[in-house]
PDB file of C-alpha atoms in Angstrom:
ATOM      1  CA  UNK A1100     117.842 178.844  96.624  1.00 69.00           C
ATOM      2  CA  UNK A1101     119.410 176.480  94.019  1.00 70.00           C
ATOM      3  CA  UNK A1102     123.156 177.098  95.262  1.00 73.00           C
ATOM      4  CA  UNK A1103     124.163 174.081  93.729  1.00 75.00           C
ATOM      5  CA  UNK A1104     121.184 172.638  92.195  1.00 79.00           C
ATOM      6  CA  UNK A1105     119.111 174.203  89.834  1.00 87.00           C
ATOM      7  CA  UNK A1106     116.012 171.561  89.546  1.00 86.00           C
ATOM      8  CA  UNK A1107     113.586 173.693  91.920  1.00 87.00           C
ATOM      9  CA  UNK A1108     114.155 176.734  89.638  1.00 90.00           C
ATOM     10  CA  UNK A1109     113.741 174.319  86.507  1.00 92.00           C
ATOM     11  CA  UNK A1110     110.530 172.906  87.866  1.00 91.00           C
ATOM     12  CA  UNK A1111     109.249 176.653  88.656  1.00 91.00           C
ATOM     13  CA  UNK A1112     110.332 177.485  85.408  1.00 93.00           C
ATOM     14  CA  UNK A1113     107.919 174.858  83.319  1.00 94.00           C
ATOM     15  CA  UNK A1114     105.455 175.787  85.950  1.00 92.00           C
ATOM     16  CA  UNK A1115     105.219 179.235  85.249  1.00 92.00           C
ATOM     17  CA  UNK A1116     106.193 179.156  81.482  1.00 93.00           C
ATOM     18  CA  UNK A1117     109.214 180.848  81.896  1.00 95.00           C
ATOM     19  CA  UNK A1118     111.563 182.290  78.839  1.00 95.00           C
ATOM     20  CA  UNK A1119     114.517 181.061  80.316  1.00 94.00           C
ATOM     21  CA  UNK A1120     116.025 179.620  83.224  1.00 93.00           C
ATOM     22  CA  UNK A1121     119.270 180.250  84.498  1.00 93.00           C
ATOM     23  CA  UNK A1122     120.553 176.886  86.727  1.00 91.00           C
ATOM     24  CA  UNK A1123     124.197 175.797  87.891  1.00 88.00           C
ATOM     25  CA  UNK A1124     123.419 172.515  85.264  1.00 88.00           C
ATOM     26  CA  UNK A1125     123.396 174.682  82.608  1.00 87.00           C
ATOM     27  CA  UNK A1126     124.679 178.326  82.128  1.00 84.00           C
ATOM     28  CA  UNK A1127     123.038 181.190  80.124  1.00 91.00           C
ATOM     29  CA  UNK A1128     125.238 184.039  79.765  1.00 94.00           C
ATOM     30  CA  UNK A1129     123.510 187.548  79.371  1.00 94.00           C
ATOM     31  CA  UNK A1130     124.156 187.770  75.942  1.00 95.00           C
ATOM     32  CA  UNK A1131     122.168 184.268  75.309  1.00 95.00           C
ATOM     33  CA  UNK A1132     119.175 185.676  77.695  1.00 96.00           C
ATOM     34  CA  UNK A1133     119.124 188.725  75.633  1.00 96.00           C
ATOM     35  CA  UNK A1134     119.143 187.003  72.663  1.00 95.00           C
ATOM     36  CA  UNK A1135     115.826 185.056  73.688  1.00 94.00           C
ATOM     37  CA  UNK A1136     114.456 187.935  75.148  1.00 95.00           C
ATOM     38  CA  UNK A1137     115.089 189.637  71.413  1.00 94.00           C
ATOM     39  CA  UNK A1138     113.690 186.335  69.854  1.00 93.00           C
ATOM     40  CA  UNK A1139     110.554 186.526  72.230  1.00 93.00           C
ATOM     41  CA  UNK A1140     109.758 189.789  71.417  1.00 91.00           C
ATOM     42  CA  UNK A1141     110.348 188.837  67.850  1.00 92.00           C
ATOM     43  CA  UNK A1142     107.359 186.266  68.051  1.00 91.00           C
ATOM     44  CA  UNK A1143     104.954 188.907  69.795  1.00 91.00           C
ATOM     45  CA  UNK A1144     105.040 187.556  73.464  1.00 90.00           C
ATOM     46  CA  UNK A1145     104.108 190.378  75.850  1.00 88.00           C
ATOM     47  CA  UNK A1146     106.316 189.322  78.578  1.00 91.00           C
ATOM     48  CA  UNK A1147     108.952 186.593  79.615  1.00 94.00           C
ATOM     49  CA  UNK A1148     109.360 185.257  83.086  1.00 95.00           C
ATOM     50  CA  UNK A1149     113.255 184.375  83.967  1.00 96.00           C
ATOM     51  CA  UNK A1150     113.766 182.080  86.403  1.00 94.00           C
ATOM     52  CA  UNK A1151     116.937 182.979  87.959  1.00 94.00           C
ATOM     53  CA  UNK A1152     118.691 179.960  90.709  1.00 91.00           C
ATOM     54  CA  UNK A1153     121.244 181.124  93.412  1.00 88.00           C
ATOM     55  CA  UNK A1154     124.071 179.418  92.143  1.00 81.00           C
ATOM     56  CA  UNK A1155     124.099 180.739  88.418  1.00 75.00           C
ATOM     57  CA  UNK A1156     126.977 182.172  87.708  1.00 80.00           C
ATOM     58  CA  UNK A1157     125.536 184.844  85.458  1.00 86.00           C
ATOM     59  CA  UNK A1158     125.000 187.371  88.265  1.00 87.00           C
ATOM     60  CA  UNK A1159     121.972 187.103  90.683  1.00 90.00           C
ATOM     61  CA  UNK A1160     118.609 187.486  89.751  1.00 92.00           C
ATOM     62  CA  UNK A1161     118.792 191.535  90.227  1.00 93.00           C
ATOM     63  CA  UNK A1162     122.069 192.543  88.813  1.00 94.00           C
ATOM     64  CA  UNK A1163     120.520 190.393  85.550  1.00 95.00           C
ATOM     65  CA  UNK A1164     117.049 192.654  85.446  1.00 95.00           C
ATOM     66  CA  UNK A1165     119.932 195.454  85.759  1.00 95.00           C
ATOM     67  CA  UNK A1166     121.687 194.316  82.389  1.00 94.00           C
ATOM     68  CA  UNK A1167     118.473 193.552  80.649  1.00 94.00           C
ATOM     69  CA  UNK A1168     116.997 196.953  81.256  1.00 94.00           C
ATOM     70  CA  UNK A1169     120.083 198.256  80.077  1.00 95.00           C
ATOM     71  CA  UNK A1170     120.097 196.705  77.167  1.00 94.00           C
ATOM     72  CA  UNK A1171     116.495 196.573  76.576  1.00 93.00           C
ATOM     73  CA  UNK A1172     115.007 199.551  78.093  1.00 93.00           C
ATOM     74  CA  UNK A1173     111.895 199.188  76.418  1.00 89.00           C
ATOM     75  CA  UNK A1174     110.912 196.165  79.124  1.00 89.00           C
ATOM     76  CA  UNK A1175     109.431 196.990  82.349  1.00 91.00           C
ATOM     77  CA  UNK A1176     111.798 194.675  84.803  1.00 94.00           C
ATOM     78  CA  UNK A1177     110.565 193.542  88.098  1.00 94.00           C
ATOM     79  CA  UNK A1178     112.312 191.336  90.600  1.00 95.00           C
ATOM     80  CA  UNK A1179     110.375 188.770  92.640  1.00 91.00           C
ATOM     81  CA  UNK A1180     113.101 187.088  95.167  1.00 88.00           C
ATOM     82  CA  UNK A1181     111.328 183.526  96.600  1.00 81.00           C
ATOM     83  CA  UNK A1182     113.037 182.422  99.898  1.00 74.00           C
ATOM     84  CA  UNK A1183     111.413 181.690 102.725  1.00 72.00           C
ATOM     85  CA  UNK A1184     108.103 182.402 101.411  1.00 73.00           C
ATOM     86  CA  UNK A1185     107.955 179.787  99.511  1.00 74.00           C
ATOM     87  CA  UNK A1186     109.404 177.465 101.446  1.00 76.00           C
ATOM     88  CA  UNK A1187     106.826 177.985 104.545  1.00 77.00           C
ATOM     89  CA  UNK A1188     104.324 177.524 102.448  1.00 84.00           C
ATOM     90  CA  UNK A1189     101.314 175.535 102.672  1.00 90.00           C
ATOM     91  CA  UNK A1190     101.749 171.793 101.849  1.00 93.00           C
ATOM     92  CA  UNK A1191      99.911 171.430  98.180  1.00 93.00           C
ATOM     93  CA  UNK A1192      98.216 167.792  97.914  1.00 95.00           C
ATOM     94  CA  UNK A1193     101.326 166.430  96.827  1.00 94.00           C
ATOM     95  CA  UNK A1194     103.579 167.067  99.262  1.00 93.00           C
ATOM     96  CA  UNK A1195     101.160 166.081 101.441  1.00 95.00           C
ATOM     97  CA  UNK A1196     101.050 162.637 100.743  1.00 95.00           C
ATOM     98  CA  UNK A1197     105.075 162.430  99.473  1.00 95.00           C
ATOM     99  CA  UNK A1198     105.556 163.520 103.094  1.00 95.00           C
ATOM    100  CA  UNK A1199     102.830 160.973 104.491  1.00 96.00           C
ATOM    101  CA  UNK A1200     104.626 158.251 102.486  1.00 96.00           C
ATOM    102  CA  UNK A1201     107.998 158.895 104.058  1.00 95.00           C
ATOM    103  CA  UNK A1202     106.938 159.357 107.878  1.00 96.00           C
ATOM    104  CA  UNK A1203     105.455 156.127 107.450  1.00 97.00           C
ATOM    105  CA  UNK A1204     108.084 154.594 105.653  1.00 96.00           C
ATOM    106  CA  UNK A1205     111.027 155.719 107.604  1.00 95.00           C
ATOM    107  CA  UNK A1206     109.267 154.074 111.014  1.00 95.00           C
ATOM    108  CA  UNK A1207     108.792 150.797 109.401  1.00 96.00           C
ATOM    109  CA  UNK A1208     112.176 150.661 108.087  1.00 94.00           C
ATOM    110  CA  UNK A1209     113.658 151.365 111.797  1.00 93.00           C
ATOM    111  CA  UNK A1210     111.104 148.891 113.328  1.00 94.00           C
ATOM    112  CA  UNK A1211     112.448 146.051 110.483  1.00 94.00           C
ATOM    113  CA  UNK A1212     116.113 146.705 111.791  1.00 91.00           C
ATOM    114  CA  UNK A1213     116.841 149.182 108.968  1.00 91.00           C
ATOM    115  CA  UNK A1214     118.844 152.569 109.514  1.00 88.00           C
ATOM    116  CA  UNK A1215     121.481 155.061 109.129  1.00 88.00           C
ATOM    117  CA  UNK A1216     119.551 155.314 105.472  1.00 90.00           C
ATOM    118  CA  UNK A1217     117.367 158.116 104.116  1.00 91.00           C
ATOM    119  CA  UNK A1218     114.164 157.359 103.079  1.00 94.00           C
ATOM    120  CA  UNK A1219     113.373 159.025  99.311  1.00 92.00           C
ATOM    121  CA  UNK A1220     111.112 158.023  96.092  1.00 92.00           C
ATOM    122  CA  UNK A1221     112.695 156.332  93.181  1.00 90.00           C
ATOM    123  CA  UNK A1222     110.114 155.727  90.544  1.00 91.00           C
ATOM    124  CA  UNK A1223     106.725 156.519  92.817  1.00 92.00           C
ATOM    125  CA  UNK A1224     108.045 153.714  95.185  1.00 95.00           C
ATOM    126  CA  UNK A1225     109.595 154.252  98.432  1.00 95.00           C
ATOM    127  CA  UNK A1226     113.456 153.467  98.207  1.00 95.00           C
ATOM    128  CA  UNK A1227     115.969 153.298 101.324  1.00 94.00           C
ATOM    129  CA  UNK A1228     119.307 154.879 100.062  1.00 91.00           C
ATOM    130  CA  UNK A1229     122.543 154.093 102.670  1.00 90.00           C
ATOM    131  CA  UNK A1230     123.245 158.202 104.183  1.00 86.00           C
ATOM    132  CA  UNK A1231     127.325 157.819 102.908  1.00 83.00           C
ATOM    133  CA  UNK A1232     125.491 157.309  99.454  1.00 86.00           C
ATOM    134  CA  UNK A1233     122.684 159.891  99.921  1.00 82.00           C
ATOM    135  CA  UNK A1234     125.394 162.400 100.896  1.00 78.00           C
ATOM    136  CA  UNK A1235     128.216 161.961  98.256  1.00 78.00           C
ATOM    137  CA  UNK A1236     125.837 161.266  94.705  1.00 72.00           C
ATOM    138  CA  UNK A1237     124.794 164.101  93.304  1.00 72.00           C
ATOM    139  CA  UNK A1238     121.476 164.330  92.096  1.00 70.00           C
ATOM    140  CA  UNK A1239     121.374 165.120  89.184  1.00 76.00           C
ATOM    141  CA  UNK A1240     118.295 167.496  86.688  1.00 80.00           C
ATOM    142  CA  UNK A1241     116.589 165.307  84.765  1.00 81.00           C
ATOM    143  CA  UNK A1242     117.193 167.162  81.542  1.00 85.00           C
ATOM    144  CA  UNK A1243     113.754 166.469  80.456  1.00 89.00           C
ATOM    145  CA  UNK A1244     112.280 169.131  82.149  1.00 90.00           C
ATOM    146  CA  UNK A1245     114.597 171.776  80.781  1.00 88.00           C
ATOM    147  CA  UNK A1246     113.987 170.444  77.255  1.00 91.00           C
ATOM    148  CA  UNK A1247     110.318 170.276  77.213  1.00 92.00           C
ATOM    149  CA  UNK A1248     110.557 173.806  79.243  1.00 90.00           C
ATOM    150  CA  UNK A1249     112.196 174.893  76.228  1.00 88.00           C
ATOM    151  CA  UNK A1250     109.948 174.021  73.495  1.00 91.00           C
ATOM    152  CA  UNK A1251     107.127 175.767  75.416  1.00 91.00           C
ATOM    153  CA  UNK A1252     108.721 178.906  75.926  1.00 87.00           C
ATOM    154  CA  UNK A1253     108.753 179.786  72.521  1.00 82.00           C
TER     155      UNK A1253
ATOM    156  CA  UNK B 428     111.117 142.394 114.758  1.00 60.00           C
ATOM    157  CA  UNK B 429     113.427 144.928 116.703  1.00 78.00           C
ATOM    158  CA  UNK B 430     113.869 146.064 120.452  1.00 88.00           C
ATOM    159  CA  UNK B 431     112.905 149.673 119.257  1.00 93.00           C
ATOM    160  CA  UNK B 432     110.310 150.806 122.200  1.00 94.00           C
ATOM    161  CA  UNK B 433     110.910 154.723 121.577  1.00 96.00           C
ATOM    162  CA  UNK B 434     111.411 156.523 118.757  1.00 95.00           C
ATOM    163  CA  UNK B 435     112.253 160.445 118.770  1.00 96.00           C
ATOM    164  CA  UNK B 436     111.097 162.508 115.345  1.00 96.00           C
ATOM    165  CA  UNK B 437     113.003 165.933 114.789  1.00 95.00           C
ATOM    166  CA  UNK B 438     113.139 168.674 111.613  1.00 93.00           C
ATOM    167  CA  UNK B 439     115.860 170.336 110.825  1.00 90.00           C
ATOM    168  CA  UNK B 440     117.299 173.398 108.691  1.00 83.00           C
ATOM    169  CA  UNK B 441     115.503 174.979 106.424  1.00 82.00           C
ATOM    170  CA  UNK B 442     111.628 174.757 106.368  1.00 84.00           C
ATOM    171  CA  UNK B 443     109.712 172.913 103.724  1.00 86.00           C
ATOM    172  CA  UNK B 444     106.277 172.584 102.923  1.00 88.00           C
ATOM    173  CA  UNK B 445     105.207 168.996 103.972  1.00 92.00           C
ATOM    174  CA  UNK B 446     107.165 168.828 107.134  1.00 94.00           C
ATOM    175  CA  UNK B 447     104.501 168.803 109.668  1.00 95.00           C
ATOM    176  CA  UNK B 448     102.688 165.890 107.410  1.00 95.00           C
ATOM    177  CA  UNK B 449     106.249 164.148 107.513  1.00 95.00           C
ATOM    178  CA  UNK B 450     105.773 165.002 111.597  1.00 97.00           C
ATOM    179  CA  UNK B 451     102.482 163.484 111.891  1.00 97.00           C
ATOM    180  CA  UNK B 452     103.145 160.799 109.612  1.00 97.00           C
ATOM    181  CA  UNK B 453     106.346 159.731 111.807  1.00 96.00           C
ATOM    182  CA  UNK B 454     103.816 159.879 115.270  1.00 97.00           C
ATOM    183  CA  UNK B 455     100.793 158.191 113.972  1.00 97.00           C
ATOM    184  CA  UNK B 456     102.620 155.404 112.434  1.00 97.00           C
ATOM    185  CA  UNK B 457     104.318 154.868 115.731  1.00 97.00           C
ATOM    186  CA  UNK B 458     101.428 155.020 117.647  1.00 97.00           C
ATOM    187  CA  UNK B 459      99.913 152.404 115.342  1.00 97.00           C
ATOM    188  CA  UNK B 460     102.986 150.439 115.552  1.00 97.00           C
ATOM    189  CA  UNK B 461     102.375 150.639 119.822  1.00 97.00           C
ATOM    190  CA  UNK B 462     105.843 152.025 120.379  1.00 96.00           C
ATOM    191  CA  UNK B 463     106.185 155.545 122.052  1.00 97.00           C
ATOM    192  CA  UNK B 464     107.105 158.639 120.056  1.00 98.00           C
ATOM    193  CA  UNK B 465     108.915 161.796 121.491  1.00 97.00           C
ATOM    194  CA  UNK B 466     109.310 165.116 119.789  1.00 98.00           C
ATOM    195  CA  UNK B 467     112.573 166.966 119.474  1.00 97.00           C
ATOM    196  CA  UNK B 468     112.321 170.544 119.504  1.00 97.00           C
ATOM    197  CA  UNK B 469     114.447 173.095 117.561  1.00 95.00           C
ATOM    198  CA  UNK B 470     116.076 170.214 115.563  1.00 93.00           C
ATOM    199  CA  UNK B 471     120.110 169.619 116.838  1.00 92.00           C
ATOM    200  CA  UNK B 472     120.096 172.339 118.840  1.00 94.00           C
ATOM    201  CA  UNK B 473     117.135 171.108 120.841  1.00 95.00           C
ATOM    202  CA  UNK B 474     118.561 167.892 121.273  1.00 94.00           C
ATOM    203  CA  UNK B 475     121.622 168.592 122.985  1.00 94.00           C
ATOM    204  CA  UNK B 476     119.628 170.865 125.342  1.00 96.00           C
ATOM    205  CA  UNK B 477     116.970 168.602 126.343  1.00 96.00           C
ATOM    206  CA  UNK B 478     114.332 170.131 124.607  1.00 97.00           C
ATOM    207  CA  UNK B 479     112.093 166.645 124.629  1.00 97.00           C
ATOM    208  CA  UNK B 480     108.702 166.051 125.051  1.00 97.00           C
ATOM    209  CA  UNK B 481     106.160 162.485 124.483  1.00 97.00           C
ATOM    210  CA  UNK B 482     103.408 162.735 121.608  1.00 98.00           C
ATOM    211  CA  UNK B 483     100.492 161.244 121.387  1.00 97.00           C
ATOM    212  CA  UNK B 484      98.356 160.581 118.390  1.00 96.00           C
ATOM    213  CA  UNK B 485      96.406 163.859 119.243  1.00 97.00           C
ATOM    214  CA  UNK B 486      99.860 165.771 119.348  1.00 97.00           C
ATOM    215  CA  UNK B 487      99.649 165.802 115.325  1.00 97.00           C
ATOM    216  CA  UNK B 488      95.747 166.914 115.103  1.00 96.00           C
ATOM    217  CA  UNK B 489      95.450 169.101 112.006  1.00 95.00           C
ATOM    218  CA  UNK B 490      98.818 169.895 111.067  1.00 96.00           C
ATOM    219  CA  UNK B 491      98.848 168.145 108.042  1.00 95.00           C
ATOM    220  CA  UNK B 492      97.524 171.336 106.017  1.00 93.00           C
ATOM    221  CA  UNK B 493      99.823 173.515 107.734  1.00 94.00           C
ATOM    222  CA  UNK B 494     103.342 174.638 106.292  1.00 91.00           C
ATOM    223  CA  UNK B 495     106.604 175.475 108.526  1.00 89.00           C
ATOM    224  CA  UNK B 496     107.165 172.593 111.530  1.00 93.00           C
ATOM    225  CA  UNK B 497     105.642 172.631 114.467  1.00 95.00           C
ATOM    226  CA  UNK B 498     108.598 170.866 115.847  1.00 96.00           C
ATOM    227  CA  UNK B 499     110.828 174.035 115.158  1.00 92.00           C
ATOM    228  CA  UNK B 500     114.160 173.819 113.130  1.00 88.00           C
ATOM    229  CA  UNK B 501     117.192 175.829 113.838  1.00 85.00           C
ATOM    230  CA  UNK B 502     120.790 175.716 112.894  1.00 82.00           C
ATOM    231  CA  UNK B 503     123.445 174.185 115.297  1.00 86.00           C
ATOM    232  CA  UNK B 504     127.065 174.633 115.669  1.00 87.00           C
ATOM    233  CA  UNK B 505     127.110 173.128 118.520  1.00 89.00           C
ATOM    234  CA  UNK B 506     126.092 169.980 117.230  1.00 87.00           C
ATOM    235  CA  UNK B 507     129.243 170.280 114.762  1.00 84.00           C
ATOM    236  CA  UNK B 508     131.563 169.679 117.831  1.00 86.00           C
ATOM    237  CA  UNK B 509     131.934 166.271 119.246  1.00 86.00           C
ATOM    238  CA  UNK B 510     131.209 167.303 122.906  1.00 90.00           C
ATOM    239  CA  UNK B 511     127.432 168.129 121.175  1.00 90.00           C
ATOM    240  CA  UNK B 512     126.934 165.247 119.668  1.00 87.00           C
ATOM    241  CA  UNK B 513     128.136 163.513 122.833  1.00 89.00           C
ATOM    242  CA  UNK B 514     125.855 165.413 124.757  1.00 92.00           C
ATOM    243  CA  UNK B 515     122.774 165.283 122.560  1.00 91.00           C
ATOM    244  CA  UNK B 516     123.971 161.610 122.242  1.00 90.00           C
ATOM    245  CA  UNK B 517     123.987 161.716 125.934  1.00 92.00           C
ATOM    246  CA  UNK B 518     120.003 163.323 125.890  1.00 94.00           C
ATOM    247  CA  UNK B 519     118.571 160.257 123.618  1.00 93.00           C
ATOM    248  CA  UNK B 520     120.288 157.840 126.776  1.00 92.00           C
ATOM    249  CA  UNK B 521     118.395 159.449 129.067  1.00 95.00           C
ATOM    250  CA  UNK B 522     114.995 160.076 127.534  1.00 95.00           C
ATOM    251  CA  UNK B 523     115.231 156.256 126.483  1.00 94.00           C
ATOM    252  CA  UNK B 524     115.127 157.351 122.721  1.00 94.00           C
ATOM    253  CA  UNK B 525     116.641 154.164 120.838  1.00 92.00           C
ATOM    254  CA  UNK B 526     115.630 155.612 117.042  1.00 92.00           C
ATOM    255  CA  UNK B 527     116.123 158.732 115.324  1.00 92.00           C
ATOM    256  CA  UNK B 528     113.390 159.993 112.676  1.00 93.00           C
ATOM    257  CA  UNK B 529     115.284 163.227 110.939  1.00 92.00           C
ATOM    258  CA  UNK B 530     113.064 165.535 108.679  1.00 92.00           C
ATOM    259  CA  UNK B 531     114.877 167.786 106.454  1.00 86.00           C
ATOM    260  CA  UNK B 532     117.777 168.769 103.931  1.00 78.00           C
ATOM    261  CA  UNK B 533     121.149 167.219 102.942  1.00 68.00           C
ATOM    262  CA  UNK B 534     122.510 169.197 106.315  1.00 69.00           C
ATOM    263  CA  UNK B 535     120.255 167.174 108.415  1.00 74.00           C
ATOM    264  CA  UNK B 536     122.122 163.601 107.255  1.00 69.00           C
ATOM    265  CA  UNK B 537     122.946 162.213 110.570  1.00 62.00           C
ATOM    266  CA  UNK B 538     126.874 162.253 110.728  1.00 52.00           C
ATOM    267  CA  UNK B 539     127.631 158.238 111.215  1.00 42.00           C
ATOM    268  CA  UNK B 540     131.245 158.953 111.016  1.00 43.00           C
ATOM    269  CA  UNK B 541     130.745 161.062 114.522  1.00 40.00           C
ATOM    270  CA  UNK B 542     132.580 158.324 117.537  1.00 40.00           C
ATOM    271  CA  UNK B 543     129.794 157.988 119.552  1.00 43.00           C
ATOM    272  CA  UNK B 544     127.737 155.605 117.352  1.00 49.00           C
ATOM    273  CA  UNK B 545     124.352 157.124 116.579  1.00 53.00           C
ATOM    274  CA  UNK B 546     121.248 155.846 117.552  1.00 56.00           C
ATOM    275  CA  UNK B 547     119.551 153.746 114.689  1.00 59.00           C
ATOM    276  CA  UNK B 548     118.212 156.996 112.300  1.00 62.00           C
ATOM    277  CA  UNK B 549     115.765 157.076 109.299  1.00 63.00           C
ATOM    278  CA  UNK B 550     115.619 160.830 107.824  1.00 59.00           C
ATOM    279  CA  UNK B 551     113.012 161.599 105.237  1.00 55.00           C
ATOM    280  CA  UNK B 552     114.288 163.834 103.032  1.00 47.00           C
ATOM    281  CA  UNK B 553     111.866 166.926 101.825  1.00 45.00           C
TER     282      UNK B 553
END
């Protein structure tokens, strides 16, 4: 996942503490993951998590535990690939509601003479965005995450 | 107020966790709304072959917890051809569907550039 988008992988990665995470928004080349990795190790942490998105153009996430046991053969390197696993997952509490929200939301927009729009959360309300717009914007990683991901990898 | 008396819910490409809440969301909220609700199974694909069927308010019991759809999803290349989309378009005629509810990814946007002239759709996007 994250062909195009990296924000899943950056939300996983504050989630999890990663190191580093590798997204299409922003690239990491090896030699700037080994340089953390070298940094990390530096400051005593006993192991870094990478977070590694499908459409970073560093190499995937195994050819990149390849390199860094290469280079670093001191680490133990294991490769977790989520797919499907994750994504039939059970619904946590907030999905469960997000999801409630839009059901609901996308049958009283229809029944008020609304459509041909996809129903999506701007600011914790419910927001009905035109499909010719929802198709052609990008969205776009709020940079936030990243940032404060950053700091607390350290 | 509109003339909607049926509305058809459907999920489509890959699965997400929160679908089958979306699902039972979409039914309930019908139900409440006294207009009927059908379920389209297997996403596109299901649509152009007919693969219909009416929910109740008991059709949703206890999914909300549950991940995956119990709708189904697959991919369709059939729908990717006009004579699909006429045919699914064709389907929604017949089963007297006059709304569209479309659960899933950026692949799932309705095409409303496709001739025949959708039926009115709202997709929530998980």
């Amino acid at each position: 996942m994250g062909r195009d988008a990296g924000f899943i992988a950056a939300h996983a990665g504050l989630a999890s503490g990663a190191l580093a995470v590798m997204i299409p928004e922003r690239e990491m080349t090896i030699e700037q993951l080994l340089d953390r990795l070298n940094e990390a190790k530096r400051h005593n942490k006993s192991s870094s998590i990478v977070i590694v998105a499908e459409g970073g153009k560093s190499g995937n996430a195994t050819e990149i535990a390849a390199e860094v046991s290469k280079q670093m053969p001191f680490y133990e390197t294991k490769v977790t690939i989520l797919g499907h696993i994750q994504r039939g997952g059970s619904p946590s509490c907030f999905d469960r509601n997000l999801a409630s929200r839009l059901g609901v939301a996308a049958v009283e927009a229809l029944l008020k003479g609304k459509r041909d729009a996809m129903v999506g959360m701007v600011h914790h309300k419910v927001v009905l965005t035109p499909f010719e717009k929802a198709i052609s914007d990008k969205f776009r990683l709020d940079s936030e995450i990243v940032r404060i991901s950053d700091i607390l990898s350290i | 107020m509109s003339d909607i008396k049926k509305i058809a819910v459907f999920t489509s490409g890959g699965d997400a966790p929160g679908m089958n809440a979306a699902v039972r969301a979409v039914v309930r909220s019908c139900i409440f709304n006294n207009i009927q609700v059908a379920g389209i199974f297997r996403g596109y694909q299901g649509l152009i072959e007919g693969d219909i069927e009416e929910l109740t308010a008991r059709s949703v019991n206890h999914i909300l917890q549950r991940g995956g759809t119990v709708l189904k999803s697959a991919r369709s290349d059939d729908f990717r051809k006009p004579e699909g989309r006429a045919k699914a378009h064709e389907k929604l005629k017949s089963n007297g569907v006059d709304a569209l509810v479309a659960i899933g990814g950026d692949g799932t946007t309705p095409s409303t550039k496709s001739g025949t002239r959708p039926p009115p759709t709202a997709a929530s996007f998980l």
